[in-house]
Amino acid sequence: LGLVLALAIAGCANENDLTAPQPAGQDQVAPGGLIAVDAPTADAHRFRSRRAKYPLQLGNTWKYVAHVTIEFLGEDDPGLPEEIIRTTKSEITGAANMFGQCYTVEERSITEDISPGEIFKQRVFYRQDHSGLYEATLPVIGPDGMAARAAGPDRIEQQLATLEHGQAWVRTHRALQERIVQMRALRGGAVARFGGDQGGPIGDELTRLDYPLHWGKSWVVVDDAFRMTATVEHLKLLRLPIGRRPAWAVRLESDLFGPEDDVVTYYGREGYLGWQVTVFSDVVNDTGEVIGSLRFVDVEMLQDVEIDRRGELACGN
């Protein structure tokens, strides 16, 4: 999903604290979670003037940590929320020729604390030129296990089934899982997984970034059954485990989202810096009465990075 200034702003009244876990080990996030404050206008002008592209040099690596929470809101409280820590390690590893184009390959290894020793693999295929950053999409082959697992393991449904309106809670939980599977594609790679036949590529692309980025810039990410748009809202200063970083806050909107859903991604000189996703689903019983709701929150941030902008580009762009 690219674009740095050494700023030192702390204790601002307009801080927006994006809740994340406190550190309990090296794979946890920094104290205080992800903090985003408005960067000064002058810094925004300097940041915009940079002709930086997304860093797609071979060997560039990123490590992200996400805190995922699923809350059950209603009288039939099953004694949750469920909390998951997800770690993603990404590396630019090479190139792939598809649709007559050269795509840079990013390989990801994803783990979750609820499944020790289990590693999920993904590939993302990027194409970049002066106009923007694009991602090739591949057809879905089977369920996206990573997205389903992030929405909650089967034991959650077992607990929900014991409630007075258990089937209504289970139906809503499954529908929420399906939405999260689709929303995971916003992060990239959710439909392209290692192992077995990929089913062959299709010629569609997502527009991750439309250059140059600036306040108010808007573009269509994908125009299909769930049309999705992106809008650059602010230049923010993020407090990350790697230090303070200026980043463009890009809001994603789609017919896929409900009225209370919220998806914001952050991009800086090191590329994708993090996101915050909040998704709500009402629980409706057999008579059509709303008896509760599910809330899914996914806060991801960059924890470590190694990039070399002078390095070799897999596709020369």
mmCIF file with all atom_site columns, C-alpha atoms in Angstrom, residues 42-230:
data_model
loop_
_atom_site.group_PDB
_atom_site.id
_atom_site.type_symbol
_atom_site.label_atom_id
_atom_site.label_alt_id
_atom_site.label_comp_id
_atom_site.label_asym_id
_atom_site.label_entity_id
_atom_site.label_seq_id
_atom_site.pdbx_PDB_ins_code
_atom_site.Cartn_x
_atom_site.Cartn_y
_atom_site.Cartn_z
_atom_site.occupancy
_atom_site.B_iso_or_equiv
_atom_site.pdbx_formal_charge
_atom_site.auth_seq_id
_atom_site.auth_comp_id
_atom_site.auth_asym_id
_atom_site.auth_atom_id
_atom_site.pdbx_PDB_model_num
ATOM 1   C CA . ALA A 1 42  ? 4.656   23.548  6.702   1.00 0.00 ? 42  ALA A CA 1
ATOM 2   C CA . ASP A 1 43  ? 5.826   19.983  7.177   1.00 0.00 ? 43  ASP A CA 1
ATOM 3   C CA . ALA A 1 44  ? 2.989   18.758  4.978   1.00 0.00 ? 44  ALA A CA 1
ATOM 4   C CA . HIS A 1 45  ? 4.204   20.977  2.127   1.00 0.00 ? 45  HIS A CA 1
ATOM 5   C CA . ARG A 1 46  ? 7.762   19.657  2.467   1.00 0.00 ? 46  ARG A CA 1
ATOM 6   C CA . PHE A 1 47  ? 6.517   16.083  2.683   1.00 0.00 ? 47  PHE A CA 1
ATOM 7   C CA . ARG A 1 48  ? 4.374   16.499  -0.425  1.00 0.00 ? 48  ARG A CA 1
ATOM 8   C CA . SER A 1 49  ? 7.280   17.899  -2.438  1.00 0.00 ? 49  SER A CA 1
ATOM 9   C CA . ARG A 1 50  ? 9.303   14.718  -2.058  1.00 0.00 ? 50  ARG A CA 1
ATOM 10  C CA . ARG A 1 51  ? 9.204   12.520  -5.141  1.00 0.00 ? 51  ARG A CA 1
ATOM 11  C CA . ALA A 1 52  ? 9.360   9.333   -3.133  1.00 0.00 ? 52  ALA A CA 1
ATOM 12  C CA . LYS A 1 53  ? 7.797   6.152   -4.377  1.00 0.00 ? 53  LYS A CA 1
ATOM 13  C CA . TYR A 1 54  ? 6.945   3.028   -2.452  1.00 0.00 ? 54  TYR A CA 1
ATOM 14  C CA . PRO A 1 55  ? 10.271  1.341   -1.523  1.00 0.00 ? 55  PRO A CA 1
ATOM 15  C CA . LEU A 1 56  ? 10.261  -1.797  -3.682  1.00 0.00 ? 56  LEU A CA 1
ATOM 16  C CA . GLN A 1 57  ? 14.014  -2.514  -3.675  1.00 0.00 ? 57  GLN A CA 1
ATOM 17  C CA . LEU A 1 58  ? 15.036  -6.165  -3.387  1.00 0.00 ? 58  LEU A CA 1
ATOM 18  C CA . GLY A 1 59  ? 15.741  -7.215  0.191   1.00 0.00 ? 59  GLY A CA 1
ATOM 19  C CA . ASN A 1 60  ? 13.663  -4.495  1.841   1.00 0.00 ? 60  ASN A CA 1
ATOM 20  C CA . THR A 1 61  ? 11.953  -5.923  4.920   1.00 0.00 ? 61  THR A CA 1
ATOM 21  C CA . TRP A 1 62  ? 9.172   -4.861  7.274   1.00 0.00 ? 62  TRP A CA 1
ATOM 22  C CA . LYS A 1 63  ? 7.780   -6.269  10.501  1.00 0.00 ? 63  LYS A CA 1
ATOM 23  C CA . TYR A 1 64  ? 4.294   -5.379  11.721  1.00 0.00 ? 64  TYR A CA 1
ATOM 24  C CA . VAL A 1 65  ? 2.441   -6.202  14.926  1.00 0.00 ? 65  VAL A CA 1
ATOM 25  C CA . ALA A 1 66  ? -1.341  -6.032  15.138  1.00 0.00 ? 66  ALA A CA 1
ATOM 26  C CA . HIS A 1 67  ? -3.711  -6.181  18.082  1.00 0.00 ? 67  HIS A CA 1
ATOM 27  C CA . VAL A 1 68  ? -7.069  -7.699  17.138  1.00 0.00 ? 68  VAL A CA 1
ATOM 28  C CA . THR A 1 69  ? -10.109 -7.551  19.422  1.00 0.00 ? 69  THR A CA 1
ATOM 29  C CA . ILE A 1 70  ? -13.577 -9.026  18.949  1.00 0.00 ? 70  ILE A CA 1
ATOM 30  C CA . GLU A 1 71  ? -16.126 -7.670  21.419  1.00 0.00 ? 71  GLU A CA 1
ATOM 31  C CA . PHE A 1 72  ? -19.645 -8.979  21.998  1.00 0.00 ? 72  PHE A CA 1
ATOM 32  C CA . LEU A 1 73  ? -22.004 -6.193  23.050  1.00 0.00 ? 73  LEU A CA 1
ATOM 33  C CA . GLY A 1 74  ? -25.437 -7.062  24.404  1.00 0.00 ? 74  GLY A CA 1
ATOM 34  C CA . GLU A 1 75  ? -27.384 -8.614  27.259  1.00 0.00 ? 75  GLU A CA 1
ATOM 35  C CA . ASP A 1 76  ? -26.264 -12.120 26.213  1.00 0.00 ? 76  ASP A CA 1
ATOM 36  C CA . ASP A 1 77  ? -22.609 -11.391 27.005  1.00 0.00 ? 77  ASP A CA 1
ATOM 37  C CA . PRO A 1 78  ? -20.672 -14.666 26.551  1.00 0.00 ? 78  PRO A CA 1
ATOM 38  C CA . GLY A 1 79  ? -17.794 -13.444 28.701  1.00 0.00 ? 79  GLY A CA 1
ATOM 39  C CA . LEU A 1 80  ? -15.470 -12.352 25.889  1.00 0.00 ? 80  LEU A CA 1
ATOM 40  C CA . PRO A 1 81  ? -13.775 -10.268 24.154  1.00 0.00 ? 81  PRO A CA 1
ATOM 41  C CA . GLU A 1 82  ? -11.403 -12.396 22.219  1.00 0.00 ? 82  GLU A CA 1
ATOM 42  C CA . GLU A 1 83  ? -7.945  -10.854 21.778  1.00 0.00 ? 83  GLU A CA 1
ATOM 43  C CA . ILE A 1 84  ? -5.313  -11.890 19.236  1.00 0.00 ? 84  ILE A CA 1
ATOM 44  C CA . ILE A 1 85  ? -1.772  -10.652 18.549  1.00 0.00 ? 85  ILE A CA 1
ATOM 45  C CA . ARG A 1 86  ? -0.753  -10.976 14.891  1.00 0.00 ? 86  ARG A CA 1
ATOM 46  C CA . THR A 1 87  ? 2.814   -10.583 13.601  1.00 0.00 ? 87  THR A CA 1
ATOM 47  C CA . THR A 1 88  ? 3.582   -10.054 9.912   1.00 0.00 ? 88  THR A CA 1
ATOM 48  C CA . LYS A 1 89  ? 7.057   -10.179 8.374   1.00 0.00 ? 89  LYS A CA 1
ATOM 49  C CA . SER A 1 90  ? 7.353   -8.951  4.778   1.00 0.00 ? 90  SER A CA 1
ATOM 50  C CA . GLU A 1 91  ? 10.222  -8.957  2.291   1.00 0.00 ? 91  GLU A CA 1
ATOM 51  C CA . ILE A 1 92  ? 10.678  -7.883  -1.335  1.00 0.00 ? 92  ILE A CA 1
ATOM 52  C CA . THR A 1 93  ? 12.018  -11.081 -2.900  1.00 0.00 ? 93  THR A CA 1
ATOM 53  C CA . GLY A 1 94  ? 11.852  -10.862 -6.683  1.00 0.00 ? 94  GLY A CA 1
ATOM 54  C CA . ALA A 1 95  ? 9.717   -10.344 -9.760  1.00 0.00 ? 95  ALA A CA 1
ATOM 55  C CA . ALA A 1 96  ? 6.882   -12.122 -11.571 1.00 0.00 ? 96  ALA A CA 1
ATOM 56  C CA . ASN A 1 97  ? 5.639   -11.608 -15.130 1.00 0.00 ? 97  ASN A CA 1
ATOM 57  C CA . MET A 1 98  ? 1.842   -11.489 -15.399 1.00 0.00 ? 98  MET A CA 1
ATOM 58  C CA . PHE A 1 99  ? -0.574  -9.885  -17.875 1.00 0.00 ? 99  PHE A CA 1
ATOM 59  C CA . GLY A 1 100 ? 2.446   -8.777  -19.921 1.00 0.00 ? 100 GLY A CA 1
ATOM 60  C CA . GLN A 1 101 ? 3.749   -6.722  -16.986 1.00 0.00 ? 101 GLN A CA 1
ATOM 61  C CA . CYS A 1 102 ? 6.573   -7.089  -14.482 1.00 0.00 ? 102 CYS A CA 1
ATOM 62  C CA . TYR A 1 103 ? 5.345   -7.224  -10.885 1.00 0.00 ? 103 TYR A CA 1
ATOM 63  C CA . THR A 1 104 ? 7.492   -6.902  -7.774  1.00 0.00 ? 104 THR A CA 1
ATOM 64  C CA . VAL A 1 105 ? 6.859   -9.765  -5.344  1.00 0.00 ? 105 VAL A CA 1
ATOM 65  C CA . GLU A 1 106 ? 6.437   -9.161  -1.619  1.00 0.00 ? 106 GLU A CA 1
ATOM 66  C CA . GLU A 1 107 ? 6.363   -12.334 0.487   1.00 0.00 ? 107 GLU A CA 1
ATOM 67  C CA . ARG A 1 108 ? 4.702   -12.320 3.898   1.00 0.00 ? 108 ARG A CA 1
ATOM 68  C CA . SER A 1 109 ? 4.902   -14.682 6.858   1.00 0.00 ? 109 SER A CA 1
ATOM 69  C CA . ILE A 1 110 ? 2.060   -14.245 9.347   1.00 0.00 ? 110 ILE A CA 1
ATOM 70  C CA . THR A 1 111 ? 1.712   -15.731 12.821  1.00 0.00 ? 111 THR A CA 1
ATOM 71  C CA . GLU A 1 112 ? -0.854  -15.369 15.610  1.00 0.00 ? 112 GLU A CA 1
ATOM 72  C CA . ASP A 1 113 ? -0.445  -15.995 19.299  1.00 0.00 ? 113 ASP A CA 1
ATOM 73  C CA . ILE A 1 114 ? -3.535  -18.242 19.319  1.00 0.00 ? 114 ILE A CA 1
ATOM 74  C CA . SER A 1 115 ? -1.795  -20.679 16.924  1.00 0.00 ? 115 SER A CA 1
ATOM 75  C CA . PRO A 1 116 ? 1.836   -21.067 18.088  1.00 0.00 ? 116 PRO A CA 1
ATOM 76  C CA . GLY A 1 117 ? 4.090   -22.586 15.452  1.00 0.00 ? 117 GLY A CA 1
ATOM 77  C CA . GLU A 1 118 ? 1.575   -22.140 12.626  1.00 0.00 ? 118 GLU A CA 1
ATOM 78  C CA . ILE A 1 119 ? 2.736   -19.822 9.825   1.00 0.00 ? 119 ILE A CA 1
ATOM 79  C CA . PHE A 1 120 ? 0.513   -18.411 7.088   1.00 0.00 ? 120 PHE A CA 1
ATOM 80  C CA . LYS A 1 121 ? 2.184   -17.417 3.808   1.00 0.00 ? 121 LYS A CA 1
ATOM 81  C CA . GLN A 1 122 ? 1.042   -14.748 1.359   1.00 0.00 ? 122 GLN A CA 1
ATOM 82  C CA . ARG A 1 123 ? 2.372   -13.115 -1.786  1.00 0.00 ? 123 ARG A CA 1
ATOM 83  C CA . VAL A 1 124 ? 1.568   -9.607  -2.989  1.00 0.00 ? 124 VAL A CA 1
ATOM 84  C CA . PHE A 1 125 ? 2.327   -8.467  -6.550  1.00 0.00 ? 125 PHE A CA 1
ATOM 85  C CA . TYR A 1 126 ? 3.079   -4.746  -6.992  1.00 0.00 ? 126 TYR A CA 1
ATOM 86  C CA . ARG A 1 127 ? 3.516   -2.620  -10.107 1.00 0.00 ? 127 ARG A CA 1
ATOM 87  C CA . GLN A 1 128 ? 4.658   0.986   -9.782  1.00 0.00 ? 128 GLN A CA 1
ATOM 88  C CA . ASP A 1 129 ? 5.184   3.895   -12.142 1.00 0.00 ? 129 ASP A CA 1
ATOM 89  C CA . HIS A 1 130 ? 5.076   7.685   -11.920 1.00 0.00 ? 130 HIS A CA 1
ATOM 90  C CA . SER A 1 131 ? 1.276   7.622   -11.630 1.00 0.00 ? 131 SER A CA 1
ATOM 91  C CA . GLY A 1 132 ? 0.882   5.305   -8.658  1.00 0.00 ? 132 GLY A CA 1
ATOM 92  C CA . LEU A 1 133 ? 1.259   1.961   -6.904  1.00 0.00 ? 133 LEU A CA 1
ATOM 93  C CA . TYR A 1 134 ? -0.851  -0.922  -8.188  1.00 0.00 ? 134 TYR A CA 1
ATOM 94  C CA . GLU A 1 135 ? -1.478  -4.485  -7.026  1.00 0.00 ? 135 GLU A CA 1
ATOM 95  C CA . ALA A 1 136 ? -2.381  -7.451  -9.188  1.00 0.00 ? 136 ALA A CA 1
ATOM 96  C CA . THR A 1 137 ? -5.321  -9.457  -7.899  1.00 0.00 ? 137 THR A CA 1
ATOM 97  C CA . LEU A 1 138 ? -5.643  -13.220 -8.153  1.00 0.00 ? 138 LEU A CA 1
ATOM 98  C CA . PRO A 1 139 ? -8.794  -15.348 -7.860  1.00 0.00 ? 139 PRO A CA 1
ATOM 99  C CA . VAL A 1 140 ? -9.727  -16.679 -4.453  1.00 0.00 ? 140 VAL A CA 1
ATOM 100 C CA . ILE A 1 141 ? -8.854  -20.378 -4.067  1.00 0.00 ? 141 ILE A CA 1
ATOM 101 C CA . GLY A 1 142 ? -10.655 -21.735 -1.014  1.00 0.00 ? 142 GLY A CA 1
ATOM 102 C CA . PRO A 1 143 ? -11.302 -19.826 2.218   1.00 0.00 ? 143 PRO A CA 1
ATOM 103 C CA . ASP A 1 144 ? -8.803  -17.274 3.431   1.00 0.00 ? 144 ASP A CA 1
ATOM 104 C CA . GLY A 1 145 ? -7.831  -19.053 6.645   1.00 0.00 ? 145 GLY A CA 1
ATOM 105 C CA . MET A 1 146 ? -5.915  -16.061 7.935   1.00 0.00 ? 146 MET A CA 1
ATOM 106 C CA . ALA A 1 147 ? -8.920  -13.767 7.746   1.00 0.00 ? 147 ALA A CA 1
ATOM 107 C CA . ALA A 1 148 ? -11.280 -16.317 9.237   1.00 0.00 ? 148 ALA A CA 1
ATOM 108 C CA . ARG A 1 149 ? -8.876  -16.994 12.083  1.00 0.00 ? 149 ARG A CA 1
ATOM 109 C CA . ALA A 1 150 ? -8.541  -13.270 12.762  1.00 0.00 ? 150 ALA A CA 1
ATOM 110 C CA . ALA A 1 151 ? -12.308 -13.074 13.077  1.00 0.00 ? 151 ALA A CA 1
ATOM 111 C CA . GLY A 1 152 ? -12.204 -15.706 15.777  1.00 0.00 ? 152 GLY A CA 1
ATOM 112 C CA . PRO A 1 153 ? -11.708 -19.466 16.109  1.00 0.00 ? 153 PRO A CA 1
ATOM 113 C CA . ASP A 1 154 ? -14.500 -22.033 16.238  1.00 0.00 ? 154 ASP A CA 1
ATOM 114 C CA . ARG A 1 155 ? -14.522 -22.024 20.021  1.00 0.00 ? 155 ARG A CA 1
ATOM 115 C CA . ILE A 1 156 ? -16.158 -18.586 19.920  1.00 0.00 ? 156 ILE A CA 1
ATOM 116 C CA . GLU A 1 157 ? -19.139 -19.980 18.021  1.00 0.00 ? 157 GLU A CA 1
ATOM 117 C CA . GLN A 1 158 ? -19.361 -22.822 20.517  1.00 0.00 ? 158 GLN A CA 1
ATOM 118 C CA . GLN A 1 159 ? -19.682 -20.260 23.308  1.00 0.00 ? 159 GLN A CA 1
ATOM 119 C CA . LEU A 1 160 ? -22.175 -18.173 21.352  1.00 0.00 ? 160 LEU A CA 1
ATOM 120 C CA . ALA A 1 161 ? -24.369 -21.213 20.673  1.00 0.00 ? 161 ALA A CA 1
ATOM 121 C CA . THR A 1 162 ? -24.967 -21.619 24.425  1.00 0.00 ? 162 THR A CA 1
ATOM 122 C CA . LEU A 1 163 ? -26.653 -18.206 24.720  1.00 0.00 ? 163 LEU A CA 1
ATOM 123 C CA . GLU A 1 164 ? -30.412 -17.660 24.805  1.00 0.00 ? 164 GLU A CA 1
ATOM 124 C CA . HIS A 1 165 ? -30.327 -16.362 21.213  1.00 0.00 ? 165 HIS A CA 1
ATOM 125 C CA . GLY A 1 166 ? -27.317 -18.458 20.286  1.00 0.00 ? 166 GLY A CA 1
ATOM 126 C CA . GLN A 1 167 ? -28.151 -19.047 16.628  1.00 0.00 ? 167 GLN A CA 1
ATOM 127 C CA . ALA A 1 168 ? -28.574 -15.317 15.996  1.00 0.00 ? 168 ALA A CA 1
ATOM 128 C CA . TRP A 1 169 ? -25.131 -14.641 17.501  1.00 0.00 ? 169 TRP A CA 1
ATOM 129 C CA . VAL A 1 170 ? -23.575 -17.466 15.455  1.00 0.00 ? 170 VAL A CA 1
ATOM 130 C CA . ARG A 1 171 ? -25.143 -16.186 12.205  1.00 0.00 ? 171 ARG A CA 1
ATOM 131 C CA . THR A 1 172 ? -23.846 -12.688 12.857  1.00 0.00 ? 172 THR A CA 1
ATOM 132 C CA . HIS A 1 173 ? -20.392 -13.950 13.765  1.00 0.00 ? 173 HIS A CA 1
ATOM 133 C CA . ARG A 1 174 ? -20.158 -15.929 10.515  1.00 0.00 ? 174 ARG A CA 1
ATOM 134 C CA . ALA A 1 175 ? -21.360 -12.962 8.455   1.00 0.00 ? 175 ALA A CA 1
ATOM 135 C CA . LEU A 1 176 ? -18.757 -10.781 10.162  1.00 0.00 ? 176 LEU A CA 1
ATOM 136 C CA . GLN A 1 177 ? -16.074 -13.312 9.249   1.00 0.00 ? 177 GLN A CA 1
ATOM 137 C CA . GLU A 1 178 ? -17.091 -13.095 5.589   1.00 0.00 ? 178 GLU A CA 1
ATOM 138 C CA . ARG A 1 179 ? -16.848 -9.300  5.634   1.00 0.00 ? 179 ARG A CA 1
ATOM 139 C CA . ILE A 1 180 ? -13.424 -9.454  7.264   1.00 0.00 ? 180 ILE A CA 1
ATOM 140 C CA . VAL A 1 181 ? -12.222 -11.875 4.573   1.00 0.00 ? 181 VAL A CA 1
ATOM 141 C CA . GLN A 1 182 ? -13.087 -9.208  1.994   1.00 0.00 ? 182 GLN A CA 1
ATOM 142 C CA . MET A 1 183 ? -11.663 -6.357  4.051   1.00 0.00 ? 183 MET A CA 1
ATOM 143 C CA . ARG A 1 184 ? -8.376  -8.216  4.456   1.00 0.00 ? 184 ARG A CA 1
ATOM 144 C CA . ALA A 1 185 ? -7.856  -7.712  0.739   1.00 0.00 ? 185 ALA A CA 1
ATOM 145 C CA . LEU A 1 186 ? -7.480  -4.007  1.533   1.00 0.00 ? 186 LEU A CA 1
ATOM 146 C CA . ARG A 1 187 ? -4.210  -4.900  3.252   1.00 0.00 ? 187 ARG A CA 1
ATOM 147 C CA . GLY A 1 188 ? -3.127  -6.847  0.176   1.00 0.00 ? 188 GLY A CA 1
ATOM 148 C CA . GLY A 1 189 ? -2.399  -10.462 -0.577  1.00 0.00 ? 189 GLY A CA 1
ATOM 149 C CA . ALA A 1 190 ? -5.503  -11.944 1.028   1.00 0.00 ? 190 ALA A CA 1
ATOM 150 C CA . VAL A 1 191 ? -6.468  -13.644 -2.236  1.00 0.00 ? 191 VAL A CA 1
ATOM 151 C CA . ALA A 1 192 ? -2.986  -14.865 -3.219  1.00 0.00 ? 192 ALA A CA 1
ATOM 152 C CA . ARG A 1 193 ? -1.619  -17.615 -0.972  1.00 0.00 ? 193 ARG A CA 1
ATOM 153 C CA . PHE A 1 194 ? 1.281   -20.054 -1.238  1.00 0.00 ? 194 PHE A CA 1
ATOM 154 C CA . GLY A 1 195 ? 0.592   -23.748 -1.643  1.00 0.00 ? 195 GLY A CA 1
ATOM 155 C CA . GLY A 1 196 ? -1.237  -25.446 -4.493  1.00 0.00 ? 196 GLY A CA 1
ATOM 156 C CA . ASP A 1 197 ? -2.744  -24.130 -7.695  1.00 0.00 ? 197 ASP A CA 1
ATOM 157 C CA . GLN A 1 198 ? -3.447  -20.393 -7.665  1.00 0.00 ? 198 GLN A CA 1
ATOM 158 C CA . GLY A 1 199 ? -6.045  -20.851 -10.395 1.00 0.00 ? 199 GLY A CA 1
ATOM 159 C CA . GLY A 1 200 ? -4.316  -18.446 -12.789 1.00 0.00 ? 200 GLY A CA 1
ATOM 160 C CA . PRO A 1 201 ? -4.222  -14.660 -12.630 1.00 0.00 ? 201 PRO A CA 1
ATOM 161 C CA . ILE A 1 202 ? -6.882  -12.248 -13.798 1.00 0.00 ? 202 ILE A CA 1
ATOM 162 C CA . GLY A 1 203 ? -6.161  -8.908  -15.378 1.00 0.00 ? 203 GLY A CA 1
ATOM 163 C CA . ASP A 1 204 ? -7.536  -6.643  -12.662 1.00 0.00 ? 204 ASP A CA 1
ATOM 164 C CA . GLU A 1 205 ? -5.449  -4.339  -10.497 1.00 0.00 ? 205 GLU A CA 1
ATOM 165 C CA . LEU A 1 206 ? -6.083  -2.449  -7.283  1.00 0.00 ? 206 LEU A CA 1
ATOM 166 C CA . THR A 1 207 ? -4.870  1.145   -7.113  1.00 0.00 ? 207 THR A CA 1
ATOM 167 C CA . ARG A 1 208 ? -3.088  1.247   -3.763  1.00 0.00 ? 208 ARG A CA 1
ATOM 168 C CA . LEU A 1 209 ? -1.680  4.764   -4.099  1.00 0.00 ? 209 LEU A CA 1
ATOM 169 C CA . ASP A 1 210 ? -2.332  7.508   -6.655  1.00 0.00 ? 210 ASP A CA 1
ATOM 170 C CA . TYR A 1 211 ? 0.694   9.823   -6.929  1.00 0.00 ? 211 TYR A CA 1
ATOM 171 C CA . PRO A 1 212 ? 1.330   12.463  -5.813  1.00 0.00 ? 212 PRO A CA 1
ATOM 172 C CA . LEU A 1 213 ? -0.355  12.183  -2.420  1.00 0.00 ? 213 LEU A CA 1
ATOM 173 C CA . HIS A 1 214 ? -1.732  15.370  -0.877  1.00 0.00 ? 214 HIS A CA 1
ATOM 174 C CA . TRP A 1 215 ? -4.605  16.563  1.265   1.00 0.00 ? 215 TRP A CA 1
ATOM 175 C CA . GLY A 1 216 ? -7.943  15.853  -0.372  1.00 0.00 ? 216 GLY A CA 1
ATOM 176 C CA . LYS A 1 217 ? -6.554  13.492  -3.034  1.00 0.00 ? 217 LYS A CA 1
ATOM 177 C CA . SER A 1 218 ? -9.122  10.818  -3.878  1.00 0.00 ? 218 SER A CA 1
ATOM 178 C CA . TRP A 1 219 ? -9.116  7.805   -6.195  1.00 0.00 ? 219 TRP A CA 1
ATOM 179 C CA . VAL A 1 220 ? -10.924 4.541   -6.903  1.00 0.00 ? 220 VAL A CA 1
ATOM 180 C CA . VAL A 1 221 ? -9.115  1.553   -5.368  1.00 0.00 ? 221 VAL A CA 1
ATOM 181 C CA . VAL A 1 222 ? -11.290 -1.004  -7.126  1.00 0.00 ? 222 VAL A CA 1
ATOM 182 C CA . ASP A 1 223 ? -14.544 -0.731  -9.063  1.00 0.00 ? 223 ASP A CA 1
ATOM 183 C CA . ASP A 1 224 ? -16.422 -4.010  -8.781  1.00 0.00 ? 224 ASP A CA 1
ATOM 184 C CA . ALA A 1 225 ? -19.389 -5.329  -6.810  1.00 0.00 ? 225 ALA A CA 1
ATOM 185 C CA . PHE A 1 226 ? -17.996 -3.468  -3.787  1.00 0.00 ? 226 PHE A CA 1
ATOM 186 C CA . ARG A 1 227 ? -16.680 -0.196  -5.218  1.00 0.00 ? 227 ARG A CA 1
ATOM 187 C CA . MET A 1 228 ? -13.936 1.138   -2.982  1.00 0.00 ? 228 MET A CA 1
ATOM 188 C CA . THR A 1 229 ? -12.445 4.631   -2.828  1.00 0.00 ? 229 THR A CA 1
ATOM 189 C CA . ALA A 1 230 ? -9.492  6.148   -0.968  1.00 0.00 ? 230 ALA A CA 1
#
